[in-house]
Structures are given as structure tokens and as C-alpha cells.
Amino acid sequence: MADDKTIIADPGSSIFNPPKKSAACLVQYSGTNLGKRYVLDQKEMVVGRAPTVEIVVNEQSVSRSHAQCLQQGDEIYVADLGSSNGTYVNDKKISTRQVLRDGDIIRLGNIVFKFFAQGNIENVFHDKIYRMATIDVGTNIFNKKYLVEALETEVKFSRAYGRPLSIIYFDLDFFKKVNDTYGHGVGDGILRDSATLVKSIVRKEDIFCRYGGEEFVILLPATDAKTAYELAERIRTTFESHKFDIQGHQIKQTLSIGVSQLNPKMTTPESLLEDADKKLYQSKTGGRNRVTI
């Protein structure tokens, strides 16, 4: 694995679980977590205020165990669990379980969700509310807010089900020089086209975010460090051989990358991100245009 472009800092395990088909989901349409997506990937998932339920909504108008989403065959149902304020589907209060259709609006107390059916994940990304809350305007990928929430969810899921979780943290080498030489318009074009280039390489289930400035993070569910490294190296070599054409300027752009896998010593979701950041720093101090793992 080691070569002149790679620093080995902490090799991970070699376990890799293939991703599942995209599941149905709820997107929150009100409250402090506006735009948050809850994947319905279990047979039974309770929504409520209690910290022990599968979908936690910290809102006083929502009961501790308010409603339940149930999957039977290809259908997903919602049922009220005797909540104080009731469960509504398309503004009609339900008394028995009701099958959900793509685009249905669900209200629990003051909290509103929109339901997206299985296989309709593309519609989520085009949804206006979802995009306003989760998408970075300059690059058209997920923003830092979404990353923080997704990281917390994926760490919890990884530990509950014993599946690996890795992260790729990278930034653009000498990007200030690009802005100083060509102007911020060209710099913005590099950021936008860099995001597009990476999106063409990562898998659909990977969570690709702009963390800030010229820094980007890719969250990799069900992925060990070895597989994450291979993806990071593919991204690095793609950039190394690529030439950006921005406003008539032909510009070469390389990356410095850090890769980390969640391990038992990491006590918080932020610990995983911080470890990847340290590896990124090693790549930069080691000469840039390299991957540290």
C-alpha cells in the first residue's frame, strides 16, 4: 500500500459490508432540524421525544413514543402510539395504521415530515426545503450542518450494528495562490468543478460534504480504512492527472488527504473527524499531493 504518495499512520481492518439499496425516508419540514433526513431502514421504527426511540425528535409537542413506521413487504405504514397531539397524514388525523405514499405530509404535534418512497432518493435531493437546509450553494454538495448530523447518525449506527465507518478529509493544495493569481471567480470555479469531479468517483451511498473553504469530507458508511484509502488514492490520482478549464485558464490542482476509520477509542463522532484532520495535516506537512492513513 505504501508508496511515495502515501503515509501509513494507522491501518484499519479489511472488513467490508456491501451497501444496501436506498431505503424510504422522512425529511423534516419544521423545527430546528429542518431538512434532516431519517432513513427508514428497519422493519419497525418509533418516532418520539424519548432518547431510546429510533427517530428522536426533541420537541415538546411530540410524545415520548409518538408514532411508529412499519415496513411490510414493499409498503410502509405509519401508526399513532396513543400520542397526546395525534398523528396526521395530509392533514387528516389517523386512528388506525395508514400506508404512506410518496410525497405524503406527516404531522406529529408541531413537527412536519415529508415521506419519500424507496428508490425515490433523487427526489429528496431536488426537494426545495431539503436543499435549503442541507446543500452548499457554491458546490451543490452537502454542507457542514448536514455532515455534523450525518456523522452522529452513522457513528451510532456503526456501533449498534458492528459495521465499519470511515472518513476521507481533504483540501485543495495551495488554493490561496489560485485565488491570488486568477481571482476568486476562478477559485469558485475550481471548487465547483472539484466537487463535480469527486462526485463522479464516489459511490451513491457515500456522504460528500463541503466542510468549509477548500476543505471537503466524505463519510463512508460500511467501509473499512483499506477500502477508504483505495477510494482516496483514486481521487488523488484523478486530480493529479486532471486539468481544470476555468474562464480560459488551464489549471492543475492537487489534493492533500487524510483517511480514518472509527475505532473504540474514539469516544465521540467528532473524534473520527479530528483523527482524519490530523492525517490530513500529516499529508500537508509531508509534501502535499498524498494520502495519509
PDB file of C-alpha atoms in Angstrom:
ATOM      1  CA  MET A   1       0.000   0.000   0.000  1.00  0.00           C
ATOM      2  CA  ALA A   2       2.847   2.377   0.809  1.00  0.00           C
ATOM      3  CA  ASP A   3       4.450   4.455  -1.924  1.00  0.00           C
ATOM      4  CA  ASP A   4       5.927   7.928  -2.292  1.00  0.00           C
ATOM      5  CA  LYS A   5       2.439   9.417  -2.215  1.00  0.00           C
ATOM      6  CA  THR A   6       1.207   7.586   0.876  1.00  0.00           C
ATOM      7  CA  ILE A   7       1.914   7.744   4.607  1.00  0.00           C
ATOM      8  CA  ILE A   8       0.751   4.760   6.703  1.00  0.00           C
ATOM      9  CA  ALA A   9      -0.276   6.004  10.150  1.00  0.00           C
ATOM     10  CA  ASP A  10      -2.916   3.528  11.369  1.00  0.00           C
ATOM     11  CA  PRO A  11      -4.073   0.747   9.043  1.00  0.00           C
ATOM     12  CA  GLY A  12      -7.646  -0.427   9.576  1.00  0.00           C
ATOM     13  CA  SER A  13      -9.354  -3.783   9.297  1.00  0.00           C
ATOM     14  CA  SER A  14     -10.232  -5.417   5.988  1.00  0.00           C
ATOM     15  CA  ILE A  15     -13.950  -5.969   6.638  1.00  0.00           C
ATOM     16  CA  PHE A  16     -16.297  -4.504   4.051  1.00  0.00           C
ATOM     17  CA  ASN A  17     -20.077  -4.791   4.093  1.00  0.00           C
ATOM     18  CA  PRO A  18     -21.732  -4.002   0.753  1.00  0.00           C
ATOM     19  CA  PRO A  19     -24.289  -1.139   0.912  1.00  0.00           C
ATOM     20  CA  LYS A  20     -28.000  -1.737   0.987  1.00  0.00           C
ATOM     21  CA  LYS A  21     -30.413  -0.449  -1.616  1.00  0.00           C
ATOM     22  CA  SER A  22     -31.578   3.102  -0.826  1.00  0.00           C
ATOM     23  CA  ALA A  23     -34.456   2.967   1.655  1.00  0.00           C
ATOM     24  CA  ALA A  24     -37.510   5.168   2.062  1.00  0.00           C
ATOM     25  CA  CYS A  25     -37.057   8.188   4.306  1.00  0.00           C
ATOM     26  CA  LEU A  26     -38.684  11.060   6.151  1.00  0.00           C
ATOM     27  CA  VAL A  27     -37.434  14.625   5.661  1.00  0.00           C
ATOM     28  CA  GLN A  28     -38.176  17.057   8.479  1.00  0.00           C
ATOM     29  CA  TYR A  29     -40.047  20.165   7.307  1.00  0.00           C
ATOM     30  CA  SER A  30     -40.170  22.202  10.527  1.00  0.00           C
ATOM     31  CA  GLY A  31     -38.293  22.759  13.781  1.00  0.00           C
ATOM     32  CA  THR A  32     -34.597  23.155  14.498  1.00  0.00           C
ATOM     33  CA  ASN A  33     -33.658  20.130  12.353  1.00  0.00           C
ATOM     34  CA  LEU A  34     -35.297  21.484   9.214  1.00  0.00           C
ATOM     35  CA  GLY A  35     -34.125  19.393   6.252  1.00  0.00           C
ATOM     36  CA  LYS A  36     -32.835  16.472   8.304  1.00  0.00           C
ATOM     37  CA  ARG A  37     -33.353  13.082   6.641  1.00  0.00           C
ATOM     38  CA  TYR A  38     -34.343   9.965   8.590  1.00  0.00           C
ATOM     39  CA  VAL A  39     -33.810   6.733   6.677  1.00  0.00           C
ATOM     40  CA  LEU A  40     -36.497   4.092   7.269  1.00  0.00           C
ATOM     41  CA  ASP A  41     -34.213   1.073   7.047  1.00  0.00           C
ATOM     42  CA  GLN A  42     -35.667  -1.051   9.844  1.00  0.00           C
ATOM     43  CA  LYS A  43     -38.898  -3.066   9.962  1.00  0.00           C
ATOM     44  CA  GLU A  44     -40.232  -1.025  12.894  1.00  0.00           C
ATOM     45  CA  MET A  45     -39.054   2.476  13.854  1.00  0.00           C
ATOM     46  CA  VAL A  46     -40.598   4.588  16.601  1.00  0.00           C
ATOM     47  CA  VAL A  47     -40.659   8.373  16.304  1.00  0.00           C
ATOM     48  CA  GLY A  48     -40.775  10.374  19.521  1.00  0.00           C
ATOM     49  CA  ARG A  49     -39.101  12.528  22.126  1.00  0.00           C
ATOM     50  CA  ALA A  50     -37.600   9.680  24.195  1.00  0.00           C
ATOM     51  CA  PRO A  51     -33.848   9.202  23.676  1.00  0.00           C
ATOM     52  CA  THR A  52     -34.357   5.439  23.304  1.00  0.00           C
ATOM     53  CA  VAL A  53     -36.532   5.539  20.167  1.00  0.00           C
ATOM     54  CA  GLU A  54     -35.155   5.070  16.650  1.00  0.00           C
ATOM     55  CA  ILE A  55     -36.051   8.580  15.418  1.00  0.00           C
ATOM     56  CA  VAL A  56     -35.582  11.155  18.161  1.00  0.00           C
ATOM     57  CA  VAL A  57     -37.411  14.488  17.755  1.00  0.00           C
ATOM     58  CA  ASN A  58     -36.665  16.830  20.669  1.00  0.00           C
ATOM     59  CA  GLU A  59     -39.887  18.871  20.588  1.00  0.00           C
ATOM     60  CA  GLN A  60     -42.369  19.226  23.462  1.00  0.00           C
ATOM     61  CA  SER A  61     -45.431  18.813  21.218  1.00  0.00           C
ATOM     62  CA  VAL A  62     -44.167  15.337  20.269  1.00  0.00           C
ATOM     63  CA  SER A  63     -44.903  12.496  22.721  1.00  0.00           C
ATOM     64  CA  ARG A  64     -42.081  10.333  24.060  1.00  0.00           C
ATOM     65  CA  SER A  65     -43.247   7.480  21.821  1.00  0.00           C
ATOM     66  CA  HIS A  66     -45.467   9.302  19.357  1.00  0.00           C
ATOM     67  CA  ALA A  67     -45.802   7.181  16.214  1.00  0.00           C
ATOM     68  CA  GLN A  68     -44.358   4.116  14.548  1.00  0.00           C
ATOM     69  CA  CYS A  69     -43.270   3.461  10.968  1.00  0.00           C
ATOM     70  CA  LEU A  70     -43.682  -0.180   9.950  1.00  0.00           C
ATOM     71  CA  GLN A  71     -42.434  -1.902   6.831  1.00  0.00           C
ATOM     72  CA  GLN A  72     -44.372  -4.849   5.401  1.00  0.00           C
ATOM     73  CA  GLY A  73     -43.254  -6.069   2.015  1.00  0.00           C
ATOM     74  CA  ASP A  74     -42.960  -3.059  -0.288  1.00  0.00           C
ATOM     75  CA  GLU A  75     -45.301  -0.915   1.807  1.00  0.00           C
ATOM     76  CA  ILE A  76     -44.501   1.410   4.710  1.00  0.00           C
ATOM     77  CA  TYR A  77     -47.222   2.268   7.217  1.00  0.00           C
ATOM     78  CA  VAL A  78     -47.475   4.872   9.957  1.00  0.00           C
ATOM     79  CA  ALA A  79     -49.432   4.267  13.167  1.00  0.00           C
ATOM     80  CA  ASP A  80     -50.131   6.517  16.131  1.00  0.00           C
ATOM     81  CA  LEU A  81     -48.957   5.171  19.502  1.00  0.00           C
ATOM     82  CA  GLY A  82     -51.549   6.928  21.674  1.00  0.00           C
ATOM     83  CA  SER A  83     -49.842  10.300  21.426  1.00  0.00           C
ATOM     84  CA  SER A  84     -51.186  13.424  23.149  1.00  0.00           C
ATOM     85  CA  ASN A  85     -51.419  15.540  19.992  1.00  0.00           C
ATOM     86  CA  GLY A  86     -52.199  12.879  17.403  1.00  0.00           C
ATOM     87  CA  THR A  87     -50.624  11.814  14.117  1.00  0.00           C
ATOM     88  CA  TYR A  88     -51.820  13.383  10.873  1.00  0.00           C
ATOM     89  CA  VAL A  89     -51.260  12.325   7.263  1.00  0.00           C
ATOM     90  CA  ASN A  90     -52.042  15.025   4.689  1.00  0.00           C
ATOM     91  CA  ASP A  91     -53.901  16.987   7.423  1.00  0.00           C
ATOM     92  CA  LYS A  92     -56.156  14.057   8.365  1.00  0.00           C
ATOM     93  CA  LYS A  93     -55.829  12.555  11.826  1.00  0.00           C
ATOM     94  CA  ILE A  94     -55.294   8.805  11.683  1.00  0.00           C
ATOM     95  CA  SER A  95     -56.865   6.343  14.118  1.00  0.00           C
ATOM     96  CA  THR A  96     -55.517   3.164  12.541  1.00  0.00           C
ATOM     97  CA  ARG A  97     -52.284   2.470  10.725  1.00  0.00           C
ATOM     98  CA  GLN A  98     -52.104   4.037   7.274  1.00  0.00           C
ATOM     99  CA  VAL A  99     -49.993   3.198   4.252  1.00  0.00           C
ATOM    100  CA  LEU A 100     -47.678   6.008   3.148  1.00  0.00           C
ATOM    101  CA  ARG A 101     -47.405   7.186  -0.450  1.00  0.00           C
ATOM    102  CA  ASP A 102     -44.530   9.110  -1.988  1.00  0.00           C
ATOM    103  CA  GLY A 103     -44.869  12.792  -1.099  1.00  0.00           C
ATOM    104  CA  ASP A 104     -47.243  12.342   1.861  1.00  0.00           C
ATOM    105  CA  ILE A 105     -47.026  15.006   4.576  1.00  0.00           C
ATOM    106  CA  ILE A 106     -46.965  13.674   8.154  1.00  0.00           C
ATOM    107  CA  ARG A 107     -47.504  15.867  11.222  1.00  0.00           C
ATOM    108  CA  LEU A 108     -46.636  14.856  14.786  1.00  0.00           C
ATOM    109  CA  GLY A 109     -47.566  17.711  17.123  1.00  0.00           C
ATOM    110  CA  ASN A 110     -45.867  20.776  15.641  1.00  0.00           C
ATOM    111  CA  ILE A 111     -43.314  18.767  13.654  1.00  0.00           C
ATOM    112  CA  VAL A 112     -43.907  18.103   9.961  1.00  0.00           C
ATOM    113  CA  PHE A 113     -42.249  15.460   7.794  1.00  0.00           C
ATOM    114  CA  LYS A 114     -42.404  14.616   4.102  1.00  0.00           C
ATOM    115  CA  PHE A 115     -42.277  10.950   3.105  1.00  0.00           C
ATOM    116  CA  PHE A 116     -40.122   9.781   0.194  1.00  0.00           C
ATOM    117  CA  ALA A 117     -40.669   6.225  -1.036  1.00  0.00           C
ATOM    118  CA  GLN A 118     -37.922   3.633  -1.554  1.00  0.00           C
ATOM    119  CA  GLY A 119     -35.954   4.173  -4.749  1.00  0.00           C
ATOM    120  CA  ASN A 120     -37.064   7.804  -4.957  1.00  0.00           C
ATOM    121  CA  ILE A 121     -33.940   9.209  -3.340  1.00  0.00           C
ATOM    122  CA  GLU A 122     -33.286  11.559  -6.279  1.00  0.00           C
ATOM    123  CA  ASN A 123     -36.483  13.433  -5.410  1.00  0.00           C
ATOM    124  CA  VAL A 124     -35.109  14.080  -1.940  1.00  0.00           C
ATOM    125  CA  PHE A 125     -32.106  15.892  -3.360  1.00  0.00           C
ATOM    126  CA  HIS A 126     -34.323  18.046  -5.580  1.00  0.00           C
ATOM    127  CA  ASP A 127     -36.707  18.947  -2.750  1.00  0.00           C
ATOM    128  CA  LYS A 128     -36.588  22.713  -2.075  1.00  0.00           C
ATOM    129  CA  ILE A 129     -36.777  22.552   1.734  1.00  0.00           C
ATOM    130  CA  TYR A 130     -34.189  19.799   1.883  1.00  0.00           C
ATOM    131  CA  ARG A 131     -31.799  21.664  -0.387  1.00  0.00           C
ATOM    132  CA  MET A 132     -32.128  24.952   1.513  1.00  0.00           C
ATOM    133  CA  ALA A 133     -31.129  23.248   4.766  1.00  0.00           C
ATOM    134  CA  THR A 134     -28.505  20.774   3.604  1.00  0.00           C
ATOM    135  CA  ILE A 135     -26.876  21.783   0.290  1.00  0.00           C
ATOM    136  CA  ASP A 136     -23.860  24.059  -0.157  1.00  0.00           C
ATOM    137  CA  VAL A 137     -24.776  26.606  -2.831  1.00  0.00           C
ATOM    138  CA  GLY A 138     -21.271  27.019  -4.263  1.00  0.00           C
ATOM    139  CA  THR A 139     -20.586  23.333  -4.885  1.00  0.00           C
ATOM    140  CA  ASN A 140     -24.034  21.681  -4.942  1.00  0.00           C
ATOM    141  CA  ILE A 141     -22.989  19.050  -2.370  1.00  0.00           C
ATOM    142  CA  PHE A 142     -23.928  18.606   1.292  1.00  0.00           C
ATOM    143  CA  ASN A 143     -22.968  21.376   3.728  1.00  0.00           C
ATOM    144  CA  LYS A 144     -21.277  21.270   7.151  1.00  0.00           C
ATOM    145  CA  LYS A 145     -24.597  21.208   9.018  1.00  0.00           C
ATOM    146  CA  TYR A 146     -25.634  18.061   7.188  1.00  0.00           C
ATOM    147  CA  LEU A 147     -22.242  16.436   7.790  1.00  0.00           C
ATOM    148  CA  VAL A 148     -22.421  17.003  11.553  1.00  0.00           C
ATOM    149  CA  GLU A 149     -25.859  15.382  11.747  1.00  0.00           C
ATOM    150  CA  ALA A 150     -24.960  12.529   9.388  1.00  0.00           C
ATOM    151  CA  LEU A 151     -21.739  11.826  11.294  1.00  0.00           C
ATOM    152  CA  GLU A 152     -23.637  11.469  14.570  1.00  0.00           C
ATOM    153  CA  THR A 153     -26.189   9.141  12.975  1.00  0.00           C
ATOM    154  CA  GLU A 154     -23.611   6.973  11.198  1.00  0.00           C
ATOM    155  CA  VAL A 155     -21.419   6.593  14.298  1.00  0.00           C
ATOM    156  CA  LYS A 156     -24.459   5.489  16.307  1.00  0.00           C
ATOM    157  CA  PHE A 157     -25.451   3.031  13.561  1.00  0.00           C
ATOM    158  CA  SER A 158     -21.899   1.713  13.201  1.00  0.00           C
ATOM    159  CA  ARG A 159     -21.614   0.935  16.889  1.00  0.00           C
ATOM    160  CA  ALA A 160     -25.110  -0.542  17.151  1.00  0.00           C
ATOM    161  CA  TYR A 161     -24.657  -2.944  14.230  1.00  0.00           C
ATOM    162  CA  GLY A 162     -20.898  -3.513  14.323  1.00  0.00           C
ATOM    163  CA  ARG A 163     -20.223  -2.292  10.812  1.00  0.00           C
ATOM    164  CA  PRO A 164     -17.140  -0.236   9.880  1.00  0.00           C
ATOM    165  CA  LEU A 165     -17.270   3.504   9.275  1.00  0.00           C
ATOM    166  CA  SER A 166     -14.524   5.557   7.643  1.00  0.00           C
ATOM    167  CA  ILE A 167     -13.940   9.139   6.619  1.00  0.00           C
ATOM    168  CA  ILE A 168     -11.900  10.930   3.954  1.00  0.00           C
ATOM    169  CA  TYR A 169     -10.893  14.509   4.764  1.00  0.00           C
ATOM    170  CA  PHE A 170      -9.146  16.528   2.051  1.00  0.00           C
ATOM    171  CA  ASP A 171      -8.347  20.044   0.965  1.00  0.00           C
ATOM    172  CA  LEU A 172      -7.031  21.685  -2.185  1.00  0.00           C
ATOM    173  CA  ASP A 173      -3.280  22.305  -2.173  1.00  0.00           C
ATOM    174  CA  PHE A 174      -2.077  25.951  -2.349  1.00  0.00           C
ATOM    175  CA  PHE A 175      -5.612  27.147  -3.053  1.00  0.00           C
ATOM    176  CA  LYS A 176      -4.884  30.668  -1.790  1.00  0.00           C
ATOM    177  CA  LYS A 177      -2.364  31.010  -4.614  1.00  0.00           C
ATOM    178  CA  VAL A 178      -5.123  30.175  -7.133  1.00  0.00           C
ATOM    179  CA  ASN A 179      -7.317  32.967  -5.761  1.00  0.00           C
ATOM    180  CA  ASP A 180      -4.416  35.421  -5.621  1.00  0.00           C
ATOM    181  CA  THR A 181      -3.255  34.596  -9.164  1.00  0.00           C
ATOM    182  CA  TYR A 182      -6.532  34.221 -11.061  1.00  0.00           C
ATOM    183  CA  GLY A 183      -9.139  35.866  -8.811  1.00  0.00           C
ATOM    184  CA  HIS A 184     -11.956  34.482  -6.674  1.00  0.00           C
ATOM    185  CA  GLY A 185     -14.188  33.848  -9.685  1.00  0.00           C
ATOM    186  CA  VAL A 186     -11.726  31.265 -10.958  1.00  0.00           C
ATOM    187  CA  GLY A 187     -11.269  29.943  -7.431  1.00  0.00           C
ATOM    188  CA  ASP A 188     -15.028  29.435  -7.103  1.00  0.00           C
ATOM    189  CA  GLY A 189     -14.975  27.571 -10.415  1.00  0.00           C
ATOM    190  CA  ILE A 190     -12.216  25.268  -9.154  1.00  0.00           C
ATOM    191  CA  LEU A 191     -14.252  24.493  -6.028  1.00  0.00           C
ATOM    192  CA  ARG A 192     -17.388  23.790  -8.058  1.00  0.00           C
ATOM    193  CA  ASP A 193     -15.618  21.614 -10.634  1.00  0.00           C
ATOM    194  CA  SER A 194     -13.643  19.808  -7.913  1.00  0.00           C
ATOM    195  CA  ALA A 195     -16.908  18.813  -6.251  1.00  0.00           C
ATOM    196  CA  THR A 196     -18.278  17.599  -9.588  1.00  0.00           C
ATOM    197  CA  LEU A 197     -15.125  15.569 -10.233  1.00  0.00           C
ATOM    198  CA  VAL A 198     -15.258  13.881  -6.822  1.00  0.00           C
ATOM    199  CA  LYS A 199     -18.983  13.152  -7.208  1.00  0.00           C
ATOM    200  CA  SER A 200     -18.160  11.220 -10.372  1.00  0.00           C
ATOM    201  CA  ILE A 201     -15.861   8.943  -8.341  1.00  0.00           C
ATOM    202  CA  VAL A 202     -17.622   8.324  -5.006  1.00  0.00           C
ATOM    203  CA  ARG A 203     -20.445   5.827  -4.550  1.00  0.00           C
ATOM    204  CA  LYS A 204     -24.090   6.836  -4.247  1.00  0.00           C
ATOM    205  CA  GLU A 205     -24.243   5.834  -0.583  1.00  0.00           C
ATOM    206  CA  ASP A 206     -21.187   7.946   0.347  1.00  0.00           C
ATOM    207  CA  ILE A 207     -21.896  11.294   2.016  1.00  0.00           C
ATOM    208  CA  PHE A 208     -19.848  14.035   0.332  1.00  0.00           C
ATOM    209  CA  CYS A 209     -19.778  17.451   2.029  1.00  0.00           C
ATOM    210  CA  ARG A 210     -18.055  20.792   1.837  1.00  0.00           C
ATOM    211  CA  TYR A 211     -16.733  21.356   5.349  1.00  0.00           C
ATOM    212  CA  GLY A 212     -15.640  24.946   4.757  1.00  0.00           C
ATOM    213  CA  GLY A 213     -13.466  26.966   2.395  1.00  0.00           C
ATOM    214  CA  GLU A 214     -11.459  24.496   0.318  1.00  0.00           C
ATOM    215  CA  GLU A 215     -11.938  21.612   2.812  1.00  0.00           C
ATOM    216  CA  PHE A 216     -14.144  18.619   1.978  1.00  0.00           C
ATOM    217  CA  VAL A 217     -15.225  15.480   3.834  1.00  0.00           C
ATOM    218  CA  ILE A 218     -16.528  12.151   2.529  1.00  0.00           C
ATOM    219  CA  LEU A 219     -18.319   9.977   5.084  1.00  0.00           C
ATOM    220  CA  LEU A 220     -18.154   6.300   4.101  1.00  0.00           C
ATOM    221  CA  PRO A 221     -20.758   4.003   5.745  1.00  0.00           C
ATOM    222  CA  ALA A 222     -19.999   0.264   5.855  1.00  0.00           C
ATOM    223  CA  THR A 223     -16.425   0.934   4.724  1.00  0.00           C
ATOM    224  CA  ASP A 224     -13.124  -0.030   6.347  1.00  0.00           C
ATOM    225  CA  ALA A 225      -9.917   2.017   6.215  1.00  0.00           C
ATOM    226  CA  LYS A 226      -8.375  -0.084   3.468  1.00  0.00           C
ATOM    227  CA  THR A 227     -11.310   0.494   1.124  1.00  0.00           C
ATOM    228  CA  ALA A 228     -11.436   4.177   2.117  1.00  0.00           C
ATOM    229  CA  TYR A 229      -7.738   4.508   1.316  1.00  0.00           C
ATOM    230  CA  GLU A 230      -8.242   2.965  -2.115  1.00  0.00           C
ATOM    231  CA  LEU A 231     -11.020   5.455  -2.847  1.00  0.00           C
ATOM    232  CA  ALA A 232      -8.914   8.360  -1.546  1.00  0.00           C
ATOM    233  CA  GLU A 233      -5.968   7.328  -3.697  1.00  0.00           C
ATOM    234  CA  ARG A 234      -8.247   7.094  -6.753  1.00  0.00           C
ATOM    235  CA  ILE A 235      -9.469  10.626  -6.067  1.00  0.00           C
ATOM    236  CA  ARG A 236      -5.913  11.900  -5.577  1.00  0.00           C
ATOM    237  CA  THR A 237      -4.584  10.398  -8.819  1.00  0.00           C
ATOM    238  CA  THR A 238      -7.616  11.641 -10.740  1.00  0.00           C
ATOM    239  CA  PHE A 239      -6.870  15.211  -9.635  1.00  0.00           C
ATOM    240  CA  GLU A 240      -3.141  14.788 -10.290  1.00  0.00           C
ATOM    241  CA  SER A 241      -3.795  13.975 -13.950  1.00  0.00           C
ATOM    242  CA  HIS A 242      -6.717  16.392 -14.424  1.00  0.00           C
ATOM    243  CA  LYS A 243      -6.524  19.918 -15.827  1.00  0.00           C
ATOM    244  CA  PHE A 244      -9.301  22.374 -14.890  1.00  0.00           C
ATOM    245  CA  ASP A 245     -10.504  24.728 -17.629  1.00  0.00           C
ATOM    246  CA  ILE A 246     -11.872  27.816 -15.845  1.00  0.00           C
ATOM    247  CA  GLN A 247     -12.529  31.074 -17.710  1.00  0.00           C
ATOM    248  CA  GLY A 248      -9.925  30.175 -20.313  1.00  0.00           C
ATOM    249  CA  HIS A 249      -7.277  29.227 -17.736  1.00  0.00           C
ATOM    250  CA  GLN A 250      -5.813  25.710 -17.702  1.00  0.00           C
ATOM    251  CA  ILE A 251      -5.110  24.947 -14.046  1.00  0.00           C
ATOM    252  CA  LYS A 252      -3.623  21.918 -12.309  1.00  0.00           C
ATOM    253  CA  GLN A 253      -4.886  21.218  -8.788  1.00  0.00           C
ATOM    254  CA  THR A 254      -3.710  18.551  -6.331  1.00  0.00           C
ATOM    255  CA  LEU A 255      -5.130  17.366  -3.005  1.00  0.00           C
ATOM    256  CA  SER A 256      -3.844  16.504   0.461  1.00  0.00           C
ATOM    257  CA  ILE A 257      -5.931  13.749   2.065  1.00  0.00           C
ATOM    258  CA  GLY A 258      -6.414  12.141   5.476  1.00  0.00           C
ATOM    259  CA  VAL A 259      -8.220   8.827   5.991  1.00  0.00           C
ATOM    260  CA  SER A 260      -9.502   7.439   9.292  1.00  0.00           C
ATOM    261  CA  GLN A 261     -11.706   4.579  10.488  1.00  0.00           C
ATOM    262  CA  LEU A 262     -13.900   4.650  13.592  1.00  0.00           C
ATOM    263  CA  ASN A 263     -12.421   2.653  16.466  1.00  0.00           C
ATOM    264  CA  PRO A 264     -13.422   2.014  20.112  1.00  0.00           C
ATOM    265  CA  LYS A 265     -11.018   4.673  21.407  1.00  0.00           C
ATOM    266  CA  MET A 266     -12.949   7.393  19.590  1.00  0.00           C
ATOM    267  CA  THR A 267     -15.437   8.480  22.245  1.00  0.00           C
ATOM    268  CA  THR A 268     -17.413  10.986  20.148  1.00  0.00           C
ATOM    269  CA  PRO A 269     -18.381  11.413  16.481  1.00  0.00           C
ATOM    270  CA  GLU A 270     -16.084  14.440  16.406  1.00  0.00           C
ATOM    271  CA  SER A 271     -13.151  12.202  17.360  1.00  0.00           C
ATOM    272  CA  LEU A 272     -13.351  10.462  13.987  1.00  0.00           C
ATOM    273  CA  LEU A 273     -13.319  13.782  12.143  1.00  0.00           C
ATOM    274  CA  GLU A 274     -10.451  15.093  14.275  1.00  0.00           C
ATOM    275  CA  ASP A 275      -8.352  11.989  13.578  1.00  0.00           C
ATOM    276  CA  ALA A 276      -8.870  12.385   9.831  1.00  0.00           C
ATOM    277  CA  ASP A 277      -7.936  16.066  10.171  1.00  0.00           C
ATOM    278  CA  LYS A 278      -4.654  15.079  11.847  1.00  0.00           C
ATOM    279  CA  LYS A 279      -3.900  12.689   8.999  1.00  0.00           C
ATOM    280  CA  LEU A 280      -4.679  15.489   6.521  1.00  0.00           C
ATOM    281  CA  TYR A 281      -2.184  17.720   8.340  1.00  0.00           C
ATOM    282  CA  GLN A 282       0.447  14.978   8.024  1.00  0.00           C
ATOM    283  CA  SER A 283      -0.184  14.874   4.272  1.00  0.00           C
ATOM    284  CA  LYS A 284       0.306  18.625   4.028  1.00  0.00           C
ATOM    285  CA  THR A 285       3.473  18.736   6.128  1.00  0.00           C
ATOM    286  CA  GLY A 286       4.794  15.653   4.302  1.00  0.00           C
ATOM    287  CA  GLY A 287       4.813  17.412   0.939  1.00  0.00           C
ATOM    288  CA  ARG A 288       1.136  17.546  -0.156  1.00  0.00           C
ATOM    289  CA  ASN A 289      -0.485  15.612  -3.009  1.00  0.00           C
ATOM    290  CA  ARG A 290      -0.614  12.456  -0.895  1.00  0.00           C
ATOM    291  CA  VAL A 291      -2.865  10.272   1.276  1.00  0.00           C
ATOM    292  CA  THR A 292      -2.181   9.604   4.968  1.00  0.00           C
ATOM    293  CA  ILE A 293      -3.911   6.669   6.649  1.00  0.00           C
TER     294      ILE A 293
END
